[in-house]
mmCIF file with all atom_site columns, C-alpha atoms in Angstrom:
data_model
loop_
_atom_site.group_PDB
_atom_site.id
_atom_site.type_symbol
_atom_site.label_atom_id
_atom_site.label_alt_id
_atom_site.label_comp_id
_atom_site.label_asym_id
_atom_site.label_entity_id
_atom_site.label_seq_id
_atom_site.pdbx_PDB_ins_code
_atom_site.Cartn_x
_atom_site.Cartn_y
_atom_site.Cartn_z
_atom_site.occupancy
_atom_site.B_iso_or_equiv
_atom_site.pdbx_formal_charge
_atom_site.auth_seq_id
_atom_site.auth_comp_id
_atom_site.auth_asym_id
_atom_site.auth_atom_id
_atom_site.pdbx_PDB_model_num
ATOM 1   C CA . MET A 1 1   ? -0.018  -0.037 -0.048 1.00 0.00 ? 148 MET A CA 1
ATOM 2   C CA . GLU A 1 2   ? 1.282   3.408  -1.056 1.00 0.00 ? 149 GLU A CA 1
ATOM 3   C CA . LYS A 1 3   ? 1.945   5.766  1.918  1.00 0.00 ? 150 LYS A CA 1
ATOM 4   C CA . HIS A 1 4   ? -0.578  8.636  1.633  1.00 0.00 ? 151 HIS A CA 1
ATOM 5   C CA . LYS A 1 5   ? -0.170  11.934 3.466  1.00 0.00 ? 152 LYS A CA 1
ATOM 6   C CA . PHE A 1 6   ? -3.544  11.592 5.153  1.00 0.00 ? 153 PHE A CA 1
ATOM 7   C CA . SER A 1 7   ? -3.284  7.885  6.063  1.00 0.00 ? 154 SER A CA 1
ATOM 8   C CA . THR A 1 8   ? -3.589  6.666  9.660  1.00 0.00 ? 155 THR A CA 1
ATOM 9   C CA . SER A 1 9   ? 0.420   5.875  9.690  1.00 0.00 ? 156 SER A CA 1
ATOM 10  C CA . GLU A 1 10  ? 1.013   9.359  8.884  1.00 0.00 ? 157 GLU A CA 1
ATOM 11  C CA . PHE A 1 11  ? -1.828  10.496 11.495 1.00 0.00 ? 158 PHE A CA 1
ATOM 12  C CA . LEU A 1 12  ? 0.069   8.459  14.189 1.00 0.00 ? 159 LEU A CA 1
ATOM 13  C CA . SER A 1 13  ? 3.585   9.649  13.136 1.00 0.00 ? 160 SER A CA 1
ATOM 14  C CA . PHE A 1 14  ? 2.088   13.190 13.300 1.00 0.00 ? 161 PHE A CA 1
ATOM 15  C CA . LEU A 1 15  ? 1.051   12.547 16.940 1.00 0.00 ? 162 LEU A CA 1
ATOM 16  C CA . ASP A 1 16  ? 4.530   11.255 17.752 1.00 0.00 ? 163 ASP A CA 1
ATOM 17  C CA . TYR A 1 17  ? 5.979   14.444 16.184 1.00 0.00 ? 164 TYR A CA 1
ATOM 18  C CA . VAL A 1 18  ? 3.862   16.629 18.192 1.00 0.00 ? 165 VAL A CA 1
ATOM 19  C CA . ILE A 1 19  ? 4.845   14.930 21.449 1.00 0.00 ? 166 ILE A CA 1
ATOM 20  C CA . ASP A 1 20  ? 8.500   14.909 20.471 1.00 0.00 ? 167 ASP A CA 1
ATOM 21  C CA . LYS A 1 21  ? 8.649   18.619 19.358 1.00 0.00 ? 168 LYS A CA 1
ATOM 22  C CA . GLY A 1 22  ? 6.781   19.641 22.428 1.00 0.00 ? 169 GLY A CA 1
ATOM 23  C CA . LEU A 1 23  ? 3.996   21.396 20.176 1.00 0.00 ? 170 LEU A CA 1
ATOM 24  C CA . LEU A 1 24  ? 1.298   20.058 22.791 1.00 0.00 ? 171 LEU A CA 1
ATOM 25  C CA . ASN A 1 25  ? 1.484   19.325 26.342 1.00 0.00 ? 172 ASN A CA 1
ATOM 26  C CA . ARG A 1 26  ? 2.950   15.634 26.714 1.00 0.00 ? 173 ARG A CA 1
ATOM 27  C CA . ALA A 1 27  ? -0.161  14.350 28.543 1.00 0.00 ? 174 ALA A CA 1
ATOM 28  C CA . THR A 1 28  ? -2.524  16.056 26.298 1.00 0.00 ? 175 THR A CA 1
ATOM 29  C CA . ALA A 1 29  ? -0.834  14.627 23.126 1.00 0.00 ? 176 ALA A CA 1
ATOM 30  C CA . THR A 1 30  ? -0.589  11.306 24.658 1.00 0.00 ? 177 THR A CA 1
ATOM 31  C CA . SER A 1 31  ? -4.184  10.983 25.735 1.00 0.00 ? 178 SER A CA 1
ATOM 32  C CA . ARG A 1 32  ? -5.062  12.156 22.203 1.00 0.00 ? 179 ARG A CA 1
ATOM 33  C CA . LYS A 1 33  ? -2.969  9.272  20.595 1.00 0.00 ? 180 LYS A CA 1
ATOM 34  C CA . SER A 1 34  ? -4.501  6.971  22.857 1.00 0.00 ? 181 SER A CA 1
ATOM 35  C CA . ALA A 1 35  ? -8.000  7.798  21.935 1.00 0.00 ? 182 ALA A CA 1
ATOM 36  C CA . ALA A 1 36  ? -7.032  8.002  18.310 1.00 0.00 ? 183 ALA A CA 1
ATOM 37  C CA . LEU A 1 37  ? -5.499  4.237  18.481 1.00 0.00 ? 184 LEU A CA 1
ATOM 38  C CA . LYS A 1 38  ? -8.665  2.986  19.900 1.00 0.00 ? 185 LYS A CA 1
ATOM 39  C CA . VAL A 1 39  ? -10.943 4.674  17.605 1.00 0.00 ? 186 VAL A CA 1
ATOM 40  C CA . LEU A 1 40  ? -8.751  3.842  14.551 1.00 0.00 ? 187 LEU A CA 1
ATOM 41  C CA . GLU A 1 41  ? -9.047  0.296  15.241 1.00 0.00 ? 188 GLU A CA 1
ATOM 42  C CA . ILE A 1 42  ? -12.560 -0.076 13.657 1.00 0.00 ? 189 ILE A CA 1
ATOM 43  C CA . LEU A 1 43  ? -11.603 1.664  10.418 1.00 0.00 ? 190 LEU A CA 1
ATOM 44  C CA . ASP A 1 44  ? -11.628 -0.522 7.244  1.00 0.00 ? 191 ASP A CA 1
ATOM 45  C CA . GLU A 1 45  ? -8.318  -0.715 5.411  1.00 0.00 ? 192 GLU A CA 1
ATOM 46  C CA . ASP A 1 46  ? -9.603  1.765  2.603  1.00 0.00 ? 193 ASP A CA 1
ATOM 47  C CA . GLU A 1 47  ? -10.747 4.190  5.253  1.00 0.00 ? 194 GLU A CA 1
ATOM 48  C CA . LYS A 1 48  ? -7.167  4.132  6.760  1.00 0.00 ? 195 LYS A CA 1
ATOM 49  C CA . THR A 1 49  ? -5.708  5.484  3.521  1.00 0.00 ? 196 THR A CA 1
ATOM 50  C CA . ASP A 1 50  ? -7.382  8.863  3.494  1.00 0.00 ? 197 ASP A CA 1
ATOM 51  C CA . LEU A 1 51  ? -8.695  10.303 6.739  1.00 0.00 ? 198 LEU A CA 1
ATOM 52  C CA . ARG A 1 52  ? -9.993  13.375 5.002  1.00 0.00 ? 199 ARG A CA 1
ATOM 53  C CA . LYS A 1 53  ? -12.729 11.018 3.599  1.00 0.00 ? 200 LYS A CA 1
ATOM 54  C CA . ILE A 1 54  ? -14.175 9.479  7.011  1.00 0.00 ? 201 ILE A CA 1
ATOM 55  C CA . ASP A 1 55  ? -17.188 10.988 8.696  1.00 0.00 ? 202 ASP A CA 1
ATOM 56  C CA . LYS A 1 56  ? -15.931 11.564 12.210 1.00 0.00 ? 203 LYS A CA 1
ATOM 57  C CA . GLU A 1 57  ? -19.377 11.466 13.806 1.00 0.00 ? 204 GLU A CA 1
ATOM 58  C CA . GLN A 1 58  ? -20.152 8.182  11.985 1.00 0.00 ? 205 GLN A CA 1
ATOM 59  C CA . VAL A 1 59  ? -16.726 6.681  12.745 1.00 0.00 ? 206 VAL A CA 1
ATOM 60  C CA . PHE A 1 60  ? -17.435 7.246  16.494 1.00 0.00 ? 207 PHE A CA 1
ATOM 61  C CA . SER A 1 61  ? -20.849 6.044  16.283 1.00 0.00 ? 208 SER A CA 1
ATOM 62  C CA . ARG A 1 62  ? -19.368 2.804  14.969 1.00 0.00 ? 209 ARG A CA 1
ATOM 63  C CA . PHE A 1 63  ? -16.695 2.806  17.752 1.00 0.00 ? 210 PHE A CA 1
ATOM 64  C CA . VAL A 1 64  ? -19.325 3.248  20.519 1.00 0.00 ? 211 VAL A CA 1
ATOM 65  C CA . ASN A 1 65  ? -21.489 0.518  18.835 1.00 0.00 ? 212 ASN A CA 1
ATOM 66  C CA . ILE A 1 66  ? -18.494 -2.008 18.871 1.00 0.00 ? 213 ILE A CA 1
ATOM 67  C CA . ASN A 1 67  ? -16.992 -0.969 22.258 1.00 0.00 ? 214 ASN A CA 1
ATOM 68  C CA . GLY A 1 68  ? -19.920 0.861  23.953 1.00 0.00 ? 215 GLY A CA 1
ATOM 69  C CA . LYS A 1 69  ? -20.005 -1.506 26.909 1.00 0.00 ? 216 LYS A CA 1
ATOM 70  C CA . ALA A 1 70  ? -16.070 -0.933 27.605 1.00 0.00 ? 217 ALA A CA 1
ATOM 71  C CA . TYR A 1 71  ? -16.518 2.814  28.203 1.00 0.00 ? 218 TYR A CA 1
ATOM 72  C CA . LYS A 1 72  ? -19.010 4.977  30.261 1.00 0.00 ? 219 LYS A CA 1
ATOM 73  C CA . PRO A 1 73  ? -21.004 7.756  28.643 1.00 0.00 ? 220 PRO A CA 1
ATOM 74  C CA . ASP A 1 74  ? -18.590 10.113 30.248 1.00 0.00 ? 221 ASP A CA 1
ATOM 75  C CA . SER A 1 75  ? -15.666 8.438  28.985 1.00 0.00 ? 222 SER A CA 1
ATOM 76  C CA . GLN A 1 76  ? -17.202 8.135  25.499 1.00 0.00 ? 223 GLN A CA 1
ATOM 77  C CA . GLN A 1 77  ? -17.457 11.973 25.366 1.00 0.00 ? 224 GLN A CA 1
ATOM 78  C CA . VAL A 1 78  ? -13.725 12.394 26.405 1.00 0.00 ? 225 VAL A CA 1
ATOM 79  C CA . TYR A 1 79  ? -12.669 9.923  23.635 1.00 0.00 ? 226 TYR A CA 1
ATOM 80  C CA . ARG A 1 80  ? -14.699 11.675 21.210 1.00 0.00 ? 227 ARG A CA 1
ATOM 81  C CA . SER A 1 81  ? -13.347 15.129 21.949 1.00 0.00 ? 228 SER A CA 1
ATOM 82  C CA . ARG A 1 82  ? -9.608  13.806 21.954 1.00 0.00 ? 229 ARG A CA 1
ATOM 83  C CA . PHE A 1 83  ? -10.076 11.964 18.845 1.00 0.00 ? 230 PHE A CA 1
ATOM 84  C CA . ASN A 1 84  ? -11.778 14.856 17.056 1.00 0.00 ? 231 ASN A CA 1
ATOM 85  C CA . ALA A 1 85  ? -9.119  17.292 18.142 1.00 0.00 ? 232 ALA A CA 1
ATOM 86  C CA . ALA A 1 86  ? -6.257  15.095 17.322 1.00 0.00 ? 233 ALA A CA 1
ATOM 87  C CA . LEU A 1 87  ? -7.771  14.442 13.678 1.00 0.00 ? 234 LEU A CA 1
ATOM 88  C CA . ASP A 1 88  ? -8.466  18.073 13.264 1.00 0.00 ? 235 ASP A CA 1
ATOM 89  C CA . ASP A 1 89  ? -4.928  19.175 14.139 1.00 0.00 ? 236 ASP A CA 1
ATOM 90  C CA . PHE A 1 90  ? -3.524  16.274 11.828 1.00 0.00 ? 237 PHE A CA 1
ATOM 91  C CA . LEU A 1 91  ? -5.678  17.488 8.831  1.00 0.00 ? 238 LEU A CA 1
ATOM 92  C CA . ARG A 1 92  ? -4.473  21.187 9.247  1.00 0.00 ? 239 ARG A CA 1
ATOM 93  C CA . TYR A 1 93  ? -0.797  19.922 9.517  1.00 0.00 ? 240 TYR A CA 1
ATOM 94  C CA . ALA A 1 94  ? -0.935  17.612 6.512  1.00 0.00 ? 241 ALA A CA 1
ATOM 95  C CA . GLU A 1 95  ? -2.616  20.504 4.471  1.00 0.00 ? 242 GLU A CA 1
ATOM 96  C CA . ASN A 1 96  ? -0.050  23.001 5.486  1.00 0.00 ? 243 ASN A CA 1
ATOM 97  C CA . PRO A 1 97  ? 3.055   21.812 7.610  1.00 0.00 ? 244 PRO A CA 1
ATOM 98  C CA . ALA A 1 98  ? 4.778   25.226 7.490  1.00 0.00 ? 245 ALA A CA 1
ATOM 99  C CA . GLY A 1 99  ? 1.814   26.989 8.932  1.00 0.00 ? 246 GLY A CA 1
ATOM 100 C CA . PHE A 1 100 ? 0.657   24.517 11.287 1.00 0.00 ? 247 PHE A CA 1
ATOM 101 C CA . LYS A 1 101 ? -0.012  25.703 14.824 1.00 0.00 ? 248 LYS A CA 1
ATOM 102 C CA . THR A 1 102 ? -1.910  23.562 17.431 1.00 0.00 ? 249 THR A CA 1
ATOM 103 C CA . SER A 1 103 ? -5.174  25.028 18.826 1.00 0.00 ? 250 SER A CA 1
ATOM 104 C CA . THR A 1 104 ? -4.780  26.695 22.268 1.00 0.00 ? 251 THR A CA 1
ATOM 105 C CA . ILE A 1 105 ? -7.624  25.159 24.001 1.00 0.00 ? 252 ILE A CA 1
ATOM 106 C CA . SER A 1 106 ? -8.565  21.463 23.548 1.00 0.00 ? 253 SER A CA 1
ATOM 107 C CA . LYS A 1 107 ? -12.225 20.638 23.603 1.00 0.00 ? 254 LYS A CA 1
ATOM 108 C CA . GLY A 1 108 ? -12.033 19.407 27.333 1.00 0.00 ? 255 GLY A CA 1
ATOM 109 C CA . GLY A 1 109 ? -10.705 22.810 28.181 1.00 0.00 ? 256 GLY A CA 1
ATOM 110 C CA . LYS A 1 110 ? -7.090  21.774 29.006 1.00 0.00 ? 257 LYS A CA 1
ATOM 111 C CA . ASP A 1 111 ? -4.302  24.148 28.230 1.00 0.00 ? 258 ASP A CA 1
ATOM 112 C CA . LYS A 1 112 ? -2.046  22.863 25.611 1.00 0.00 ? 259 LYS A CA 1
ATOM 113 C CA . GLN A 1 113 ? 1.254   24.340 26.690 1.00 0.00 ? 260 GLN A CA 1
ATOM 114 C CA . THR A 1 114 ? 2.120   25.932 29.838 1.00 0.00 ? 261 THR A CA 1
ATOM 115 C CA . ASP A 1 115 ? 4.850   28.415 31.017 1.00 0.00 ? 262 ASP A CA 1
ATOM 116 C CA . ASN A 1 116 ? 6.033   25.781 33.360 1.00 0.00 ? 263 ASN A CA 1
ATOM 117 C CA . LYS A 1 117 ? 6.570   23.282 30.471 1.00 0.00 ? 264 LYS A CA 1
ATOM 118 C CA . LYS A 1 118 ? 8.846   26.154 28.833 1.00 0.00 ? 265 LYS A CA 1
ATOM 119 C CA . GLY A 1 119 ? 10.776  26.406 32.009 1.00 0.00 ? 266 GLY A CA 1
ATOM 120 C CA . ASN A 1 120 ? 9.382   29.703 33.230 1.00 0.00 ? 267 ASN A CA 1
ATOM 121 C CA . LYS A 1 121 ? 9.192   29.170 36.950 1.00 0.00 ? 268 LYS A CA 1
ATOM 122 C CA . SER A 1 122 ? 9.301   32.900 38.136 1.00 0.00 ? 269 SER A CA 1
ATOM 123 C CA . LYS A 1 123 ? 5.436   33.274 37.912 1.00 0.00 ? 270 LYS A CA 1
ATOM 124 C CA . PRO A 1 124 ? 3.364   32.681 41.188 1.00 0.00 ? 271 PRO A CA 1
ATOM 125 C CA . GLU A 1 125 ? 1.139   30.225 39.318 1.00 0.00 ? 272 GLU A CA 1
ATOM 126 C CA . PHE A 1 126 ? 2.059   28.051 36.319 1.00 0.00 ? 273 PHE A CA 1
ATOM 127 C CA . VAL A 1 127 ? -0.542  29.190 33.718 1.00 0.00 ? 274 VAL A CA 1
ATOM 128 C CA . SER A 1 128 ? -0.280  29.552 29.896 1.00 0.00 ? 275 SER A CA 1
ATOM 129 C CA . SER A 1 129 ? 0.846   32.887 28.427 1.00 0.00 ? 276 SER A CA 1
ATOM 130 C CA . LYS A 1 130 ? -2.518  32.551 26.813 1.00 0.00 ? 277 LYS A CA 1
ATOM 131 C CA . PRO A 1 131 ? -4.964  31.597 29.742 1.00 0.00 ? 278 PRO A CA 1
ATOM 132 C CA . PRO A 1 132 ? -7.773  29.181 28.801 1.00 0.00 ? 279 PRO A CA 1
ATOM 133 C CA . ILE A 1 133 ? -11.333 30.354 29.119 1.00 0.00 ? 280 ILE A CA 1
ATOM 134 C CA . LEU A 1 134 ? -11.892 28.458 32.335 1.00 0.00 ? 281 LEU A CA 1
ATOM 135 C CA . LEU A 1 135 ? -9.447  30.731 34.261 1.00 0.00 ? 282 LEU A CA 1
ATOM 136 C CA . LEU A 1 136 ? -11.957 33.719 33.736 1.00 0.00 ? 283 LEU A CA 1
ATOM 137 C CA . PRO A 1 137 ? -13.332 34.989 36.954 1.00 0.00 ? 284 PRO A CA 1
ATOM 138 C CA . PRO A 1 138 ? -16.148 32.749 38.050 1.00 0.00 ? 285 PRO A CA 1
ATOM 139 C CA . PRO A 1 139 ? -19.624 33.770 37.311 1.00 0.00 ? 286 PRO A CA 1
ATOM 140 C CA . PRO A 1 140 ? -21.688 35.416 40.194 1.00 0.00 ? 287 PRO A CA 1
ATOM 141 C CA . GLY A 1 141 ? -22.366 32.898 42.966 1.00 0.00 ? 288 GLY A CA 1
ATOM 142 C CA . PHE A 1 142 ? -19.949 30.344 41.741 1.00 0.00 ? 289 PHE A CA 1
ATOM 143 C CA . LEU A 1 143 ? -17.028 29.144 43.955 1.00 0.00 ? 290 LEU A CA 1
ATOM 144 C CA . GLU A 1 144 ? -13.644 29.092 42.685 1.00 0.00 ? 291 GLU A CA 1
ATOM 145 C CA . ILE A 1 145 ? -11.390 26.360 44.362 1.00 0.00 ? 292 ILE A CA 1
ATOM 146 C CA . PRO A 1 146 ? -7.723  26.191 43.724 1.00 0.00 ? 293 PRO A CA 1
ATOM 147 C CA . VAL A 1 147 ? -6.216  22.804 43.614 1.00 0.00 ? 294 VAL A CA 1
ATOM 148 C CA . PRO A 1 148 ? -2.669  22.434 44.076 1.00 0.00 ? 295 PRO A CA 1
ATOM 149 C CA . LEU A 1 149 ? -0.908  19.606 42.008 1.00 0.00 ? 296 LEU A CA 1
ATOM 150 C CA . ASP A 1 150 ? 2.279   17.674 42.978 1.00 0.00 ? 297 ASP A CA 1
ATOM 151 C CA . ASP A 1 151 ? 4.423   19.525 40.387 1.00 0.00 ? 298 ASP A CA 1
ATOM 152 C CA . GLY A 1 152 ? 3.475   23.089 41.622 1.00 0.00 ? 299 GLY A CA 1
ATOM 153 C CA . ARG A 1 153 ? 0.879   23.736 39.254 1.00 0.00 ? 300 ARG A CA 1
ATOM 154 C CA . VAL A 1 154 ? -2.546  24.913 40.433 1.00 0.00 ? 301 VAL A CA 1
ATOM 155 C CA . VAL A 1 155 ? -5.867  24.022 38.771 1.00 0.00 ? 302 VAL A CA 1
ATOM 156 C CA . LYS A 1 156 ? -8.926  26.084 39.388 1.00 0.00 ? 303 LYS A CA 1
ATOM 157 C CA . ILE A 1 157 ? -12.320 24.484 39.492 1.00 0.00 ? 304 ILE A CA 1
ATOM 158 C CA . GLN A 1 158 ? -15.381 26.690 39.293 1.00 0.00 ? 305 GLN A CA 1
ATOM 159 C CA . LEU A 1 159 ? -18.490 25.211 40.920 1.00 0.00 ? 306 LEU A CA 1
ATOM 160 C CA . PRO A 1 160 ? -22.087 26.486 41.021 1.00 0.00 ? 307 PRO A CA 1
ATOM 161 C CA . PRO A 1 161 ? -23.232 27.134 44.803 1.00 0.00 ? 308 PRO A CA 1
ATOM 162 C CA . SER A 1 162 ? -25.633 24.118 44.804 1.00 0.00 ? 309 SER A CA 1
ATOM 163 C CA . LEU A 1 163 ? -24.108 20.908 43.455 1.00 0.00 ? 310 LEU A CA 1
ATOM 164 C CA . THR A 1 164 ? -25.845 17.567 43.667 1.00 0.00 ? 311 THR A CA 1
ATOM 165 C CA . GLU A 1 165 ? -23.867 14.358 44.318 1.00 0.00 ? 312 GLU A CA 1
ATOM 166 C CA . ALA A 1 166 ? -24.709 13.281 40.906 1.00 0.00 ? 313 ALA A CA 1
ATOM 167 C CA . GLU A 1 167 ? -23.299 16.478 39.393 1.00 0.00 ? 314 GLU A CA 1
ATOM 168 C CA . ALA A 1 168 ? -20.233 16.198 41.563 1.00 0.00 ? 315 ALA A CA 1
ATOM 169 C CA . ASN A 1 169 ? -19.766 12.269 40.375 1.00 0.00 ? 316 ASN A CA 1
ATOM 170 C CA . LYS A 1 170 ? -19.920 13.551 36.805 1.00 0.00 ? 317 LYS A CA 1
ATOM 171 C CA . ILE A 1 171 ? -17.418 16.226 37.038 1.00 0.00 ? 318 ILE A CA 1
ATOM 172 C CA . SER A 1 172 ? -15.196 13.752 38.914 1.00 0.00 ? 319 SER A CA 1
ATOM 173 C CA . ALA A 1 173 ? -15.499 11.104 36.153 1.00 0.00 ? 320 ALA A CA 1
ATOM 174 C CA . ILE A 1 174 ? -14.598 13.712 33.512 1.00 0.00 ? 321 ILE A CA 1
ATOM 175 C CA . VAL A 1 175 ? -11.430 14.833 35.319 1.00 0.00 ? 322 VAL A CA 1
ATOM 176 C CA . LYS A 1 176 ? -10.529 11.197 35.894 1.00 0.00 ? 323 LYS A CA 1
ATOM 177 C CA . ALA A 1 177 ? -10.756 10.404 32.315 1.00 0.00 ? 324 ALA A CA 1
ATOM 178 C CA . TYR A 1 178 ? -8.042  12.805 31.693 1.00 0.00 ? 325 TYR A CA 1
ATOM 179 C CA . ALA A 1 179 ? -5.709  11.200 33.924 1.00 0.00 ? 326 ALA A CA 1
ATOM 180 C CA . LEU A 1 180 ? -2.755  8.960  32.397 1.00 0.00 ? 327 LEU A CA 1
ATOM 181 C CA . SER A 1 181 ? -2.776  5.352  33.583 1.00 0.00 ? 328 SER A CA 1
ATOM 182 C CA . SER A 1 182 ? 0.204   4.492  35.474 1.00 0.00 ? 329 SER A CA 1
ATOM 183 C CA . SER A 1 183 ? 0.648   1.129  33.653 1.00 0.00 ? 330 SER A CA 1
#
């Protein structure tokens, strides 16, 4: 099979390139690659040759139909978001490698590249030079809860004043889906 610049093998090479060159935060890029690998497993051989021709929503529906019981609905949404963001970045890159820039914020709201990653440790909080939308002041009545991480970064979570246990569990599941497994 001839190597096509929009093929799955080029897509996976692109994701490795993004990690190696630091174009995305390593955790973000790794989680995108992991989701892409899972979703790409369901493609037919001819679909794998040119990813421009696939219907992302139809492919993801097939992925859910085949693997739905293995993933909770919240996890499915995270996989969809990661796969779509990775594929969108790849297609933009394949069309114009010289002009390619990753998007600033992933669909999950995670910052792509932090000042801490660039080695700038003089700021009191390690936030991107382009703060994600989620770092705006909380809406009236919302609580902003800073959560310090082990490496010195601080994550700010904005919560409504009344939060049900079911809503808290949903938020927790979404955050947990972004964690890298230790295996």
